[in-house]
XYZ file of C-alpha atoms in Angstrom:
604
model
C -41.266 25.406 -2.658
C -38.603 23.299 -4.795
C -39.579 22.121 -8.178
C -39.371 18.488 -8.813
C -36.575 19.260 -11.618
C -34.830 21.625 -8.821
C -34.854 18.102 -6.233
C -34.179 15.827 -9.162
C -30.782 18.005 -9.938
C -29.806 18.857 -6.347
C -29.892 14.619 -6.098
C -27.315 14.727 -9.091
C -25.095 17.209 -7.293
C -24.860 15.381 -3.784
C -24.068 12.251 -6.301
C -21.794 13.817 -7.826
C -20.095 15.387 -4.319
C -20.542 12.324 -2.530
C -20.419 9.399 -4.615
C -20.338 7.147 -0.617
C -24.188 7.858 -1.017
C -24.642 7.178 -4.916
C -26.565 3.968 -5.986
C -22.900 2.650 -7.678
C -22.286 -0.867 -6.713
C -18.523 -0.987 -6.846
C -16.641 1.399 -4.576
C -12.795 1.728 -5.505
C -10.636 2.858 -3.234
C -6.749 3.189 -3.086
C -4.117 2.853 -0.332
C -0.828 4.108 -0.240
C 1.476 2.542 2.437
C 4.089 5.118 2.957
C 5.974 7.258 5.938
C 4.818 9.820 7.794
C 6.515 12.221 10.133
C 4.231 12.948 13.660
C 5.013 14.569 16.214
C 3.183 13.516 19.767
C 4.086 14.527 23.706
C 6.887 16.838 22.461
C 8.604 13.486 20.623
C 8.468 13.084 16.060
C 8.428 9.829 14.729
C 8.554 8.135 11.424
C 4.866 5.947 11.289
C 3.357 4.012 8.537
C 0.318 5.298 7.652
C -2.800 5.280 4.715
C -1.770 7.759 2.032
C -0.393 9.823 4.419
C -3.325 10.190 6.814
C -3.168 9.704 10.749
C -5.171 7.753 11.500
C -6.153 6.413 8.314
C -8.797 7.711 5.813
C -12.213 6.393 5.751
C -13.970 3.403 3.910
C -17.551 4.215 3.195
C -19.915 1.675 1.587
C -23.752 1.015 1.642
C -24.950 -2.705 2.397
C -24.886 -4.852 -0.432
C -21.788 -3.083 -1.962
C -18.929 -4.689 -3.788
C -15.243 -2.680 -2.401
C -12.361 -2.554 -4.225
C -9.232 -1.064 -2.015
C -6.079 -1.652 -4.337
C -2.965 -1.358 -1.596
C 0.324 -0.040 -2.437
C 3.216 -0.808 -0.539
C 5.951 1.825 -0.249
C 7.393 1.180 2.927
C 10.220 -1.050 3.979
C 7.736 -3.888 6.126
C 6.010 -6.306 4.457
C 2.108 -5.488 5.050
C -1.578 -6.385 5.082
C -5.061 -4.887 5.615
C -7.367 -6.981 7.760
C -11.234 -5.796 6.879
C -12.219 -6.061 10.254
C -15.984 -7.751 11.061
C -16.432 -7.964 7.035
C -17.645 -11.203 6.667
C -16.138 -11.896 3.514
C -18.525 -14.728 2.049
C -16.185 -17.114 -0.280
C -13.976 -14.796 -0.543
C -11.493 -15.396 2.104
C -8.203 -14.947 -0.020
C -9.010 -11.109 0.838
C -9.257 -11.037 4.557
C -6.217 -10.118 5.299
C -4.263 -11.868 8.412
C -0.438 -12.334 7.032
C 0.515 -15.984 6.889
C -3.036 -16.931 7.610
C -5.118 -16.499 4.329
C -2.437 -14.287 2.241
C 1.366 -13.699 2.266
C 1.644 -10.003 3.150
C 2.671 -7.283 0.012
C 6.279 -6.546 0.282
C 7.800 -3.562 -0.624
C 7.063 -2.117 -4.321
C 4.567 -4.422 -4.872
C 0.422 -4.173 -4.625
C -2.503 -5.896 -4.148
C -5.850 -5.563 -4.651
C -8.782 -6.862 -2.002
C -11.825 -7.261 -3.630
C -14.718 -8.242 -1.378
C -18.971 -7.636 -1.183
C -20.546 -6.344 2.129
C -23.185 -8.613 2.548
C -26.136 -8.594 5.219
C -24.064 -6.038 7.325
C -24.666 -1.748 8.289
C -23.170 0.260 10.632
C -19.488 0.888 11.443
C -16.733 -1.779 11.528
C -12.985 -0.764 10.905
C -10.069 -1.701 8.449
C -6.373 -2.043 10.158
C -3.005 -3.916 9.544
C -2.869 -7.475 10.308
C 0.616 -7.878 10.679
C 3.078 -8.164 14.086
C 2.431 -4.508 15.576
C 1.971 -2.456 12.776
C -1.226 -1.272 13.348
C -0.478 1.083 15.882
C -0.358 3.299 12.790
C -2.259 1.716 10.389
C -6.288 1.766 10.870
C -9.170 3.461 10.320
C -12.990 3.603 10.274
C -15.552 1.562 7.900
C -18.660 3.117 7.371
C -21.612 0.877 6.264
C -24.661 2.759 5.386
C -28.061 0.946 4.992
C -29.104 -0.068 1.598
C -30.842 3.256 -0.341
C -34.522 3.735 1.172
C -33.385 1.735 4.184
C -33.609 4.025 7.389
C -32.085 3.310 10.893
C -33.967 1.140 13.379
C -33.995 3.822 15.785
C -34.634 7.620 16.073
C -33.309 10.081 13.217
C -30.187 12.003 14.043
C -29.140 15.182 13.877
C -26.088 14.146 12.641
C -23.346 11.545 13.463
C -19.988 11.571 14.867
C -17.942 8.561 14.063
C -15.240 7.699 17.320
C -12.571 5.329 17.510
C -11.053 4.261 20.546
C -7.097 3.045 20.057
C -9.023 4.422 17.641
C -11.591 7.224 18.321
C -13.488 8.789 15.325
C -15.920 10.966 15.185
C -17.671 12.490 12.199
C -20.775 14.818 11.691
C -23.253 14.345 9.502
C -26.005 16.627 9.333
C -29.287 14.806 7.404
C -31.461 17.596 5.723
C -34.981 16.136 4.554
C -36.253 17.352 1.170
C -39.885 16.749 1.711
C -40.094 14.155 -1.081
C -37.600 12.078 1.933
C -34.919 12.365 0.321
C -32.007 12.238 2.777
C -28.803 14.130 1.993
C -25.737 13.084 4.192
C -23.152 15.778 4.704
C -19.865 15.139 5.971
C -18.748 18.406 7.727
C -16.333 16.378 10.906
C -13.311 18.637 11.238
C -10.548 16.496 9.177
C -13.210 14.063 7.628
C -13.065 11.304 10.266
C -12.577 10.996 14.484
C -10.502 7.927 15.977
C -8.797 7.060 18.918
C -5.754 5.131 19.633
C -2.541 4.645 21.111
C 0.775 6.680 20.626
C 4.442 5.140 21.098
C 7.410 7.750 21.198
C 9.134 4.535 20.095
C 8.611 2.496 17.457
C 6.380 -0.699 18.397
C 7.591 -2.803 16.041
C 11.261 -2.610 18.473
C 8.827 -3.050 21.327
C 7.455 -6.087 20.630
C 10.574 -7.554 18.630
C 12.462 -7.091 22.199
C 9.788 -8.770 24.513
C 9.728 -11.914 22.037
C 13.755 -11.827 22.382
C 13.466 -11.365 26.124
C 10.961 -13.486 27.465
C 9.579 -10.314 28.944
C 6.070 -8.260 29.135
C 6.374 -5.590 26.465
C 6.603 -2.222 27.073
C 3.292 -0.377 27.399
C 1.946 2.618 25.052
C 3.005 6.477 26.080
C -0.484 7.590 25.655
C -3.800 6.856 24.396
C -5.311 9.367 21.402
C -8.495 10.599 19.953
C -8.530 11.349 16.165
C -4.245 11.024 16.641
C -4.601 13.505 19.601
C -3.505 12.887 23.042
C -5.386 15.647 25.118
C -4.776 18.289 27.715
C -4.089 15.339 30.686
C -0.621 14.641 28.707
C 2.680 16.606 28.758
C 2.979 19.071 26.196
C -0.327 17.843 24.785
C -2.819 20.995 25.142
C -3.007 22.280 21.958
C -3.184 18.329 21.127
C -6.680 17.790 22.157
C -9.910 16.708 19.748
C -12.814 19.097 20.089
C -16.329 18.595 18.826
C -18.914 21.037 18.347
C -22.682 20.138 19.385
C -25.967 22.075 19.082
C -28.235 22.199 21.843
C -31.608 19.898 21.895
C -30.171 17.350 18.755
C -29.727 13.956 18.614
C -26.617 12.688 17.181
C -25.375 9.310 16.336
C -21.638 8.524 17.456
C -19.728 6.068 16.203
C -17.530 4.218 18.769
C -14.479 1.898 17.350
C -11.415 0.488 19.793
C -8.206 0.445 17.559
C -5.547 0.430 20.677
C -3.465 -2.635 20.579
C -3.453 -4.120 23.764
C -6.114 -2.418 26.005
C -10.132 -2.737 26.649
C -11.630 1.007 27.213
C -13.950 2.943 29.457
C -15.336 5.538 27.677
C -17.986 8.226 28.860
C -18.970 12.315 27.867
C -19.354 14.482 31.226
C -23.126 14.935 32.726
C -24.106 13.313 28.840
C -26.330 9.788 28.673
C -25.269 7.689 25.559
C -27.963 4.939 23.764
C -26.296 2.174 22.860
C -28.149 1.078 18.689
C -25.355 -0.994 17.541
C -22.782 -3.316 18.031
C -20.103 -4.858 15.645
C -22.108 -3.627 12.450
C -25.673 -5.114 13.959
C -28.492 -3.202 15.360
C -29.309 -3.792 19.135
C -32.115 -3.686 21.531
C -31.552 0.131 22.270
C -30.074 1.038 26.284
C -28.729 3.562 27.921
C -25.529 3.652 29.824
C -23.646 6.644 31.210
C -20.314 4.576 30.757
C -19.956 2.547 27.713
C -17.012 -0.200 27.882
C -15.319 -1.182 24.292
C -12.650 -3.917 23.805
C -10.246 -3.696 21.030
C -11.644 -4.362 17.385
C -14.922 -3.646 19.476
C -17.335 -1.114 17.218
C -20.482 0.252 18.567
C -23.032 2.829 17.405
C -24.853 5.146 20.044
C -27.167 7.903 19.876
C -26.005 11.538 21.975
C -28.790 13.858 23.170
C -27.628 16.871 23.446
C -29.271 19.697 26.491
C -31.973 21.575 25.433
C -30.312 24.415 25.824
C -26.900 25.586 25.469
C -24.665 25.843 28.946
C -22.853 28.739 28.175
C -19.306 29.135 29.893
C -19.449 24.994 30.594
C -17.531 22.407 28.428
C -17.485 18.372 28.677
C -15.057 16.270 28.418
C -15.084 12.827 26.623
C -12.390 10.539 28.525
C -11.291 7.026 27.925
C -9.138 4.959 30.113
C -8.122 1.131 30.206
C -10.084 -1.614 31.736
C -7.256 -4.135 33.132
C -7.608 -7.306 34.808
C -4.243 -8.447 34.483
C -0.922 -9.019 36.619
C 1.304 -6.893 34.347
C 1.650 -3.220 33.572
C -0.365 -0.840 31.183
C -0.822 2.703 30.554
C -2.583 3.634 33.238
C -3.626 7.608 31.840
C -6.433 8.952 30.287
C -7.065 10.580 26.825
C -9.970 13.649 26.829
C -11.167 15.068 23.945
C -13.763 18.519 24.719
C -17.506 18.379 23.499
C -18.151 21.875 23.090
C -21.702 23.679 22.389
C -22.353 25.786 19.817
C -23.061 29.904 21.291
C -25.737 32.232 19.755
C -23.625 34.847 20.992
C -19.835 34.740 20.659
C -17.558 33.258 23.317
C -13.741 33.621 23.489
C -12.455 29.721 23.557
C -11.672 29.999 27.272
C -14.028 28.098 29.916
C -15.066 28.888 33.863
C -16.198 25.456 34.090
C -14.724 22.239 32.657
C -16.341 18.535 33.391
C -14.817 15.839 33.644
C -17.098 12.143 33.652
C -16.346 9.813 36.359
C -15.203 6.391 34.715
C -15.214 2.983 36.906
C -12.017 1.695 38.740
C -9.236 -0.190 36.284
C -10.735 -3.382 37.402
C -14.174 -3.332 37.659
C -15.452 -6.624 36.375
C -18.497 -6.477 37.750
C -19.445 -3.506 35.708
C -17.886 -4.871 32.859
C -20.497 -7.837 33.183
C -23.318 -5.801 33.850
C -22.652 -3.747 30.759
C -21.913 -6.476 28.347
C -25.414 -8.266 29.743
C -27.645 -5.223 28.345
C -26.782 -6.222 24.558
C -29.358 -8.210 22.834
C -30.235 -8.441 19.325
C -32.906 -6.678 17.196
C -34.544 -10.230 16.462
C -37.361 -9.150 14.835
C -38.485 -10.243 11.069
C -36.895 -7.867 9.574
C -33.425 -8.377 11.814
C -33.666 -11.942 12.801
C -31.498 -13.473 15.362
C -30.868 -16.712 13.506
C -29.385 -18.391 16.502
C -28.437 -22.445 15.844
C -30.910 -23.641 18.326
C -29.488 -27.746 17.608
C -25.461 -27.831 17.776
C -23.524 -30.333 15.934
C -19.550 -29.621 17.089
C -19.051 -28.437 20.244
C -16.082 -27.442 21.559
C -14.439 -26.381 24.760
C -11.353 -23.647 24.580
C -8.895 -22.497 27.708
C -7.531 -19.279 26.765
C -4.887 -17.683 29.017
C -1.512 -17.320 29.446
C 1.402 -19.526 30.386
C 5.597 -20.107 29.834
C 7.738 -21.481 27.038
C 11.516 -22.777 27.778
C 14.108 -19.715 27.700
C 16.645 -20.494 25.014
C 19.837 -22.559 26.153
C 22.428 -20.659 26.522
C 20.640 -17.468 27.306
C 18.903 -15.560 29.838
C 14.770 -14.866 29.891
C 12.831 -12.383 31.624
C 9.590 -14.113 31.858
C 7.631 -14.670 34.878
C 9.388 -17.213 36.687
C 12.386 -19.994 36.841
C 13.953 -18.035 33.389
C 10.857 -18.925 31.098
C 9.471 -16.518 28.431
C 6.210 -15.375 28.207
C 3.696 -17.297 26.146
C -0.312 -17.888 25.560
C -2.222 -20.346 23.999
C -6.012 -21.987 23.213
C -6.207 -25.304 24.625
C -2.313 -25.011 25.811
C -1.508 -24.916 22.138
C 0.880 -22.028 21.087
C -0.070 -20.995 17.229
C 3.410 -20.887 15.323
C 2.715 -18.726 11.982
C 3.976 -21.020 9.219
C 5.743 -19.442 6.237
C 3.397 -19.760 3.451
C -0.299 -18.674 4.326
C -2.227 -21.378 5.236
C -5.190 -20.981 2.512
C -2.334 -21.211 0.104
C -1.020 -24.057 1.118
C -4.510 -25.573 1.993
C -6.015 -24.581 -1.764
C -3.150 -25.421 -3.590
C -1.976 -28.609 -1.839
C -2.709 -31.833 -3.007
C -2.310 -34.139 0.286
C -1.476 -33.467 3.369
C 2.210 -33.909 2.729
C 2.142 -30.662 0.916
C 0.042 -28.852 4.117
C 2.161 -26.752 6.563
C -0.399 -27.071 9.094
C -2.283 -29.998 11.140
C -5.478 -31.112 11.573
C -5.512 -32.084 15.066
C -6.289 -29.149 17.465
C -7.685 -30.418 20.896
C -11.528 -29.816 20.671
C -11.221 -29.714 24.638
C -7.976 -29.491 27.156
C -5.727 -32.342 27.026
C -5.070 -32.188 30.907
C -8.216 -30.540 32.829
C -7.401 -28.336 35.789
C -9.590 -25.604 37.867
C -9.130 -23.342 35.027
C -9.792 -20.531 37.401
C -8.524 -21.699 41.257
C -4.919 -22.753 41.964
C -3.045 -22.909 38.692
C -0.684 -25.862 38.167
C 2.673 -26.338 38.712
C 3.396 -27.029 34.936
C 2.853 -23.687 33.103
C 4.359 -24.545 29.827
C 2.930 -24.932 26.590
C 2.936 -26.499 23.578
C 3.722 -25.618 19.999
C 2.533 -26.312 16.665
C 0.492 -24.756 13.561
C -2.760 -26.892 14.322
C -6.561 -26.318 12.626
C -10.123 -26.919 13.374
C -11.745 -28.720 10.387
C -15.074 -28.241 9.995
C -17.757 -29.251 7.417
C -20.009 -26.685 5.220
C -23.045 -25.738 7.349
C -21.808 -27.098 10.589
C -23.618 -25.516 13.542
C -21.032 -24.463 15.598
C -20.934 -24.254 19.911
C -17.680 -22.755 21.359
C -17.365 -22.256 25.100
C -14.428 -20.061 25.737
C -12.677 -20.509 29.300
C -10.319 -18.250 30.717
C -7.505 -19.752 32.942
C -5.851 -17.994 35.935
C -2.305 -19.894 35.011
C -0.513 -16.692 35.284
C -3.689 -14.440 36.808
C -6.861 -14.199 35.431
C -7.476 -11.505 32.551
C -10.461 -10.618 30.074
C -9.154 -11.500 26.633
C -11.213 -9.788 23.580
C -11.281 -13.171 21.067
C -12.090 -11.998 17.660
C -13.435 -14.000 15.004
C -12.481 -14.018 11.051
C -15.252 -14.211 7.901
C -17.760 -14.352 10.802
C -20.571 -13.126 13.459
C -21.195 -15.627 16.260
C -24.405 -15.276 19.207
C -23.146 -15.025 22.591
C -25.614 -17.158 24.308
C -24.216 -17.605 27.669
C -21.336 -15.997 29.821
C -20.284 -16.528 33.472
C -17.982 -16.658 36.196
C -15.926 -19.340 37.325
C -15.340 -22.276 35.703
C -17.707 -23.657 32.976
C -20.482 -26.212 34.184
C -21.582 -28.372 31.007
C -24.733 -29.914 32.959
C -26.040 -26.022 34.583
C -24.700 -23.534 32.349
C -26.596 -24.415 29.226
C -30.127 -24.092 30.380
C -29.304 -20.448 31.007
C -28.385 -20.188 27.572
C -30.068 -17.271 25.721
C -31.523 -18.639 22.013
C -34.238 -15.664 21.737
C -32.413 -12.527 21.367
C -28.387 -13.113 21.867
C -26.300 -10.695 20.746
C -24.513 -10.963 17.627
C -21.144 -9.980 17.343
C -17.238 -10.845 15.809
C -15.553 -9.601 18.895
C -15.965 -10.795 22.629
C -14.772 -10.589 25.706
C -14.211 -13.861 27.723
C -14.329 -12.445 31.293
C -11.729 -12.424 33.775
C -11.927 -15.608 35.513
C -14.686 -16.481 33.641
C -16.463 -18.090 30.096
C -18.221 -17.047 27.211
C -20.151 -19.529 25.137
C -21.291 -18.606 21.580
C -22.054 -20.089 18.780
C -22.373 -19.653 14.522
C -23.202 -21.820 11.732
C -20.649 -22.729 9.352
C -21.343 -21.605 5.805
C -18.520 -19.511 4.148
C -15.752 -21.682 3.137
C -12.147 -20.770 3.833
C -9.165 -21.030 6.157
C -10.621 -18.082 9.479
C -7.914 -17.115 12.362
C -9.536 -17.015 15.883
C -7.513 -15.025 18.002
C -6.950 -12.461 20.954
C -7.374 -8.624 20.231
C -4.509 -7.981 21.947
C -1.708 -7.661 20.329
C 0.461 -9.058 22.905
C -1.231 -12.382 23.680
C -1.309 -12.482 19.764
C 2.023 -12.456 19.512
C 2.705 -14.659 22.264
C 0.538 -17.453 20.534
C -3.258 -16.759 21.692
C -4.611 -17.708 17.894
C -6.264 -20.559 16.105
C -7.811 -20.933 13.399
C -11.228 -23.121 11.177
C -10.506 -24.694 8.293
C -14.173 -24.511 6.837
C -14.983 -27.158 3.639
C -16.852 -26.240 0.236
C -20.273 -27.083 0.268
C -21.796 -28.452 -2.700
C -23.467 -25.580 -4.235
C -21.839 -23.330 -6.746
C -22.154 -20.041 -4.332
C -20.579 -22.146 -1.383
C -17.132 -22.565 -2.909
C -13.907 -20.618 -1.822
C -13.457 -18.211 -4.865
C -10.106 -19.276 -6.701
C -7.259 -17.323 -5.846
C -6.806 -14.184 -7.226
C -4.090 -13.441 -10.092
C -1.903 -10.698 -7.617
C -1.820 -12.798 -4.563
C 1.196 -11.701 -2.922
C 3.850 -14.480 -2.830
C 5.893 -15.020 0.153
C-alpha cells in the first residue's frame, strides 16, 4: 500500500509531466506558422501548418482556464486562428475571423489571443479563419472538467480524441489511486488523432480560380484521419491510422469535423458508439451505430470494446460525405483500422477485415433521425437555460443563388454566364477591409463605419423557399449587421431555399451556444411550427445543420458584447457570401463591456 507522502509526490510528478492537468490557471501556448513539406497519394506539397505539425498540435485546458496562444507568422499569407465554439465572453477582439473582429497577422509579425474558457468541457477545435487556409491549419481543443469534477457518464478506460476533415484520436488511460486521485496519461501514437481533407494542389489556387470563374470549385483528392488517407486510396497503404484497443474497456472518443466543405458519416465495423457530448456540452446519452458530423461539428462518445479479443479480425473506422447538393464532391472514403490488443503475438497480417456499412450520400432522412436523438443534460447541475419569452425574432433564407459575370468576360456559373454566389436573406456578405470590431470600437459615427445596420430581419421578396425557385436568382451585395441590444433573447429560424437545389448547410455561430428548439421539412409555418418547439431539454450547440429543404429554429440570449460572424461551415458557400454577422451592445455593468482592444492587434 502507497504512503500518503509516496501519493502526495507521485501528484507532483504527473504535475510536473503534464502540466494540461495541473491546478495553473493560465495555460501559454505558442504557434509557429511556417511550411511544411507532405507527401500524400504519391504527390509532396508545401502546407502551412502549427509549428510544423500535421495536423496541428493540441490545445488542452480545464474549464475555467485563462489560454494564452501567442501566434507567429512565418509564412507568406496573412493569417488567423479562429477558437472554434470558445465562447469568448467580452473578449471578442480574440476570436479570430479575418476582417470580422481582427485584421489577420501578416508575415513577420505576431499576435497574441488571450481568452478564458468559461462554463464549457469537452472537445471543441482551433483552425484558420481565413479564405481556405485551413485545409492545413487545425487541430483539436481539449477541455477537461474543472479539478474534482468527473464526467456525467461512465468512467473510461481511456479516450481517443478523432477529428473528421479532422479525425483525432488520443488515449488516455485513467489509473485511480485509491485516495481518487485520477492520473490522465496521454499515450495516442503521435499525441493527437484528426481527420481531414488532402489537396495534391494547393486550395488556396482552388478557390482563387472558382471566384475568378464563376465556377463550382474543385473538390478535395481525399479525405484523412490523423493526416492519413487509408488503404481505399492509391498508393495510400502504408498511409493508414491504426488504433490499438483492449478487449472489455470503455473508451471515450473524441469526434471533431475539420474538412472544408463536406458533412461526414462516420461508423467502427460490428462496434456501437454512445453519443455524451456535443459541441463542448454534455448530452442525454444514445446509441447509434452511425454517427453523422458536419464541419466544425465536435462530439464526444463512449466505445465498448468486446469482451474478448477476436483474434485474426480487424475493424475498420470509415468516413464518407453526406451530400445533398447539385454539384460534385469527393465521393471516397477514408478508413483508419481499430485493432485489438493479442495476449499472444500476431504477425500484423489479418484473415478477416470489416468494413461498417455507412448510409447512402443522401440520406436525409437518417440525417434527421440522428440529429433528433440530441437533447441536453438539463438537470441542476447542467441546466438547459432555454429563453422561454423571445424578444427579436428573425427569419433567415440561406441557400445559394447567381451574381452578374463580369462585362467583358466569360463565367462558368450555373446558367445564362452568371457566377456562383450564396447569401442570408439574398444578401451576399462582402468582407470590408478593416475588421469590423475595429471600425465599430473605434468609430465615432456611422460615417466612420464600413458596415450597415440594415440587414433584412426577414426576406425582402417571399417565395416557396423550397418548391419552384424563381426566375430571378441573383443577389445582392453589401457588408450589412444585425444590431442587437445587451441581453436580448434571441429567436432565429433558419430556412433553406432550393434556388439552385436544396442542400444542408452547417451555420456556425461566433462567441456563442444557441438551443435548437425546432427543425423541419418544408417550408417554415410561423402559426404550427412553434408549438412543437422543444423548451425542456433542446440541445445546445454552436454548429447546426439547416436540413436540406428544410428549417432549423434556435435560439440564445444576448449577453457577450462584440461584433459575432454567422456563417456556413463550408468553405465554399463562405466564400461565395453565405455569412452575417450581430453587432451585440455593452450592457451596463462593468463585466458586460467589450474588453478594449489589445496593444498587438494586427493592423491591416
Amino acid at each position: 500500500m502507497r504512503s500518503s507522502a509516496h501519493i502526495v509526490l507521485f501528484g507532483f510528478f504527473v504535475i510536473l509531466v503534464f502540466p494540461e492537468f495541473a491546478a495553473s490557471i493560465t495555460r501559454h501556448y505558442t504557434f509557429n506558422i511556417e511550411y511544411l513539406n507532405v507527401t500524400r497519394l504519391c504527390h509532396t506539397r508545401t502546407i502551412l501548418s502549427v509549428n510544423g505539425k500535421f495536423p496541428g498540435p493540441r490545445l488542452i485546458a480545464r474549464e475555467g482556464d485563462r489560454v494564452v496562444v501567442k501566434v507567429n507568422n512565418h509564412v507568406s499569407n496573412n493569417v488567423s486562428i479562429h477558437w472554434h465554439g470558445v465562447r469568448q465572453l467580452t473578449s471578442g477582439w480574440y476570436d479570430g475571423p479575418s476582417y470580422v473582429t481582427q485584421c489577420p497577422i501578416q508575415r513577420n509579425q505576431s499576435f497574441t489571443y488571450n481568452f478564458t474558457i468559461t462554463g464549457q468541457r469537452g472537445t471543441l477545435l482551433w483552425h484558420a479563419h481565413i479564405s481556405w487556409l485551413r485545409a492545413t491549419l487545425y487541430g483539436p481543443i481539449i477541455i477537461l472538467p474543472k479539478r474534482n469534477d468527473s464526467y456525467p457518464f461512465p468512467k473510461p478506460h481511456s479516450e481517443i480524441p478523432i477529428l473528421f476533415g479532422i479525425i483525432y484520436i488520443h488515449i488516455i488511460y485513467i489509473i485511480n489511486i485509491k485516495v481518487l486521485i485520477y492520473v490522465y496519461i496521454l499515450i495516442c501514437m503521435h499525441g493527437s488523432c484528426i481527420a481531414g481533407e488532402w489537396f495534391n494542389v494547393d486550395p488556396e489556387a482552388i478557390i482563387s480560380q472558382a471566384l475568378q470563374t464563376g465556377g463550382g470549385p474543385n473538390v478535395s483528392d481525399a479525405y484523412t484521419i490523423n493526416g492519413l488517407p487509408g488503404l481505399f486510396y492509391n498508393c495510400s497503404s502504408q498511409d493508414t491510422y491504426r488504433v490499438k484497443v483492449k478487449p472489455g474497456k470503455t473508451y471515450l472518443l473524441r469526434l471533431i469535423n475539420a474538412a472544408l466543405n463536406d458533412e461526414l458519416f462516420f461508423s467502427i465495423a460490428n462496434h456501437t458508439l454512445t453519443v455524451v457530448e456535443t459541441d463542448a456540452t454534455y448530452v442525454k446519452p444514445f446509441d447509434a451505430t452511425t454517427l453523422v458530423i458536419a464541419p466544425g461539428q465536435t462530439m464526444n462518445v463512449l466505445l465498448n470494446t468486446h469482451p474478448h479479443s477476436p483474434n485474426a479480425t480487424t475493424f475498420l473506422m470509415t468516413a464518407r460525405p453526406y451530400f445533398t447538393g447539385r454539384g460534385t464532391f469527393d465521393n471516397s472514403t477514408v478508413a483508419g483500422i481499430l485493432q485489438y490488443h493479442h495476449h499472444h503475438h500476431h504477425k500484423d497480417n489479418f484473415t478477416l477485415l470489416i468494413t461498417p456499412t455507412l448510409p447512402p450520400i443522401n440520406a436525409t432522412n437518417f440525417v434527421a433521425n440522428f440529429t433528433s436523438k440530441f437533447k441536453s443534460l438539463a438537470n441542476s447541475k447542467f441546466p438547459a437555460n432555454v429563453p422561454k419569452k423571445v424578444d427579436k425574432k428573425f427569419f433567415f433564407t440561406v441557400g445559394l443563388g447567381t451574381s452578374p459575370c463580369p462585362q467583358n468576360a466569360t463565367c462558368q456559373g450555373p446558367n445564362n454566364n452568371t457566377k456562383f454566389a450564396a447569401s442570408v436573406n439574398n444578401v451576399s456578405f462582402a468582407l470590408p477591409s478593416v475588421a469590423i470590431l475595429q471600425s465599430y470600437f473605434g468609430g465615432s459615427n456611422n460615417n466612420n463605419k464600413n458596415y450597415q445596420t440594415d440587414f433584412p430581419t426577414s426576406p425582402l421578396n417571399p417565395f416557396n423557399y423550397t418548391g419552384t425557385p424563381p426566375n430571378n436568382t441573383m443577389v445582392s451585395n453589401g457588408t450589412k449587421v444585425v444590431v442587437l441590444s445587451f441581453n436580448a433573447s434571441v429567436e432565429v429560424v433558419l430556412q433553406d431555399t432550393s434556388i439552385l437545389g436544396a442542400e444542408s448547410h452547417p451555420l456556425h455561430l461566433h462567441g456563442y451556444n444557441f438551443f435548437v428548439v425546432g427543425q423541419g421539412f418544408g417550408n417554415y409555418d410561423p402559426n404550427k411550427d412553434p408549438s412543437k418547439f422543444n423548451l425542456v431539454d433542446p440541445i445546445e450547440r454552436n454548429t447546426v445543420g439547416v436540413p436540406a429543404a428544410g428549417w432549423v429554429a434556435i435560439r440564445f440570449l444576448a449577453d457577450n458584447p462584440g461584433v459575432w460572424f454567422m456563417h456556413c461551415h463550408l468553405d465554399v458557400h463562405t466564400s461565395w457570401g453565405l455569412r452575417m454577422a450581430w453587432l451585440v451592445l455593452d450592457g451596463p455593468g462593468p463585466n458586460q463591456k467589450l474588453q478594449p482592444p489589445p496593444s498587438d492587434l494586427p493592423q491591416c
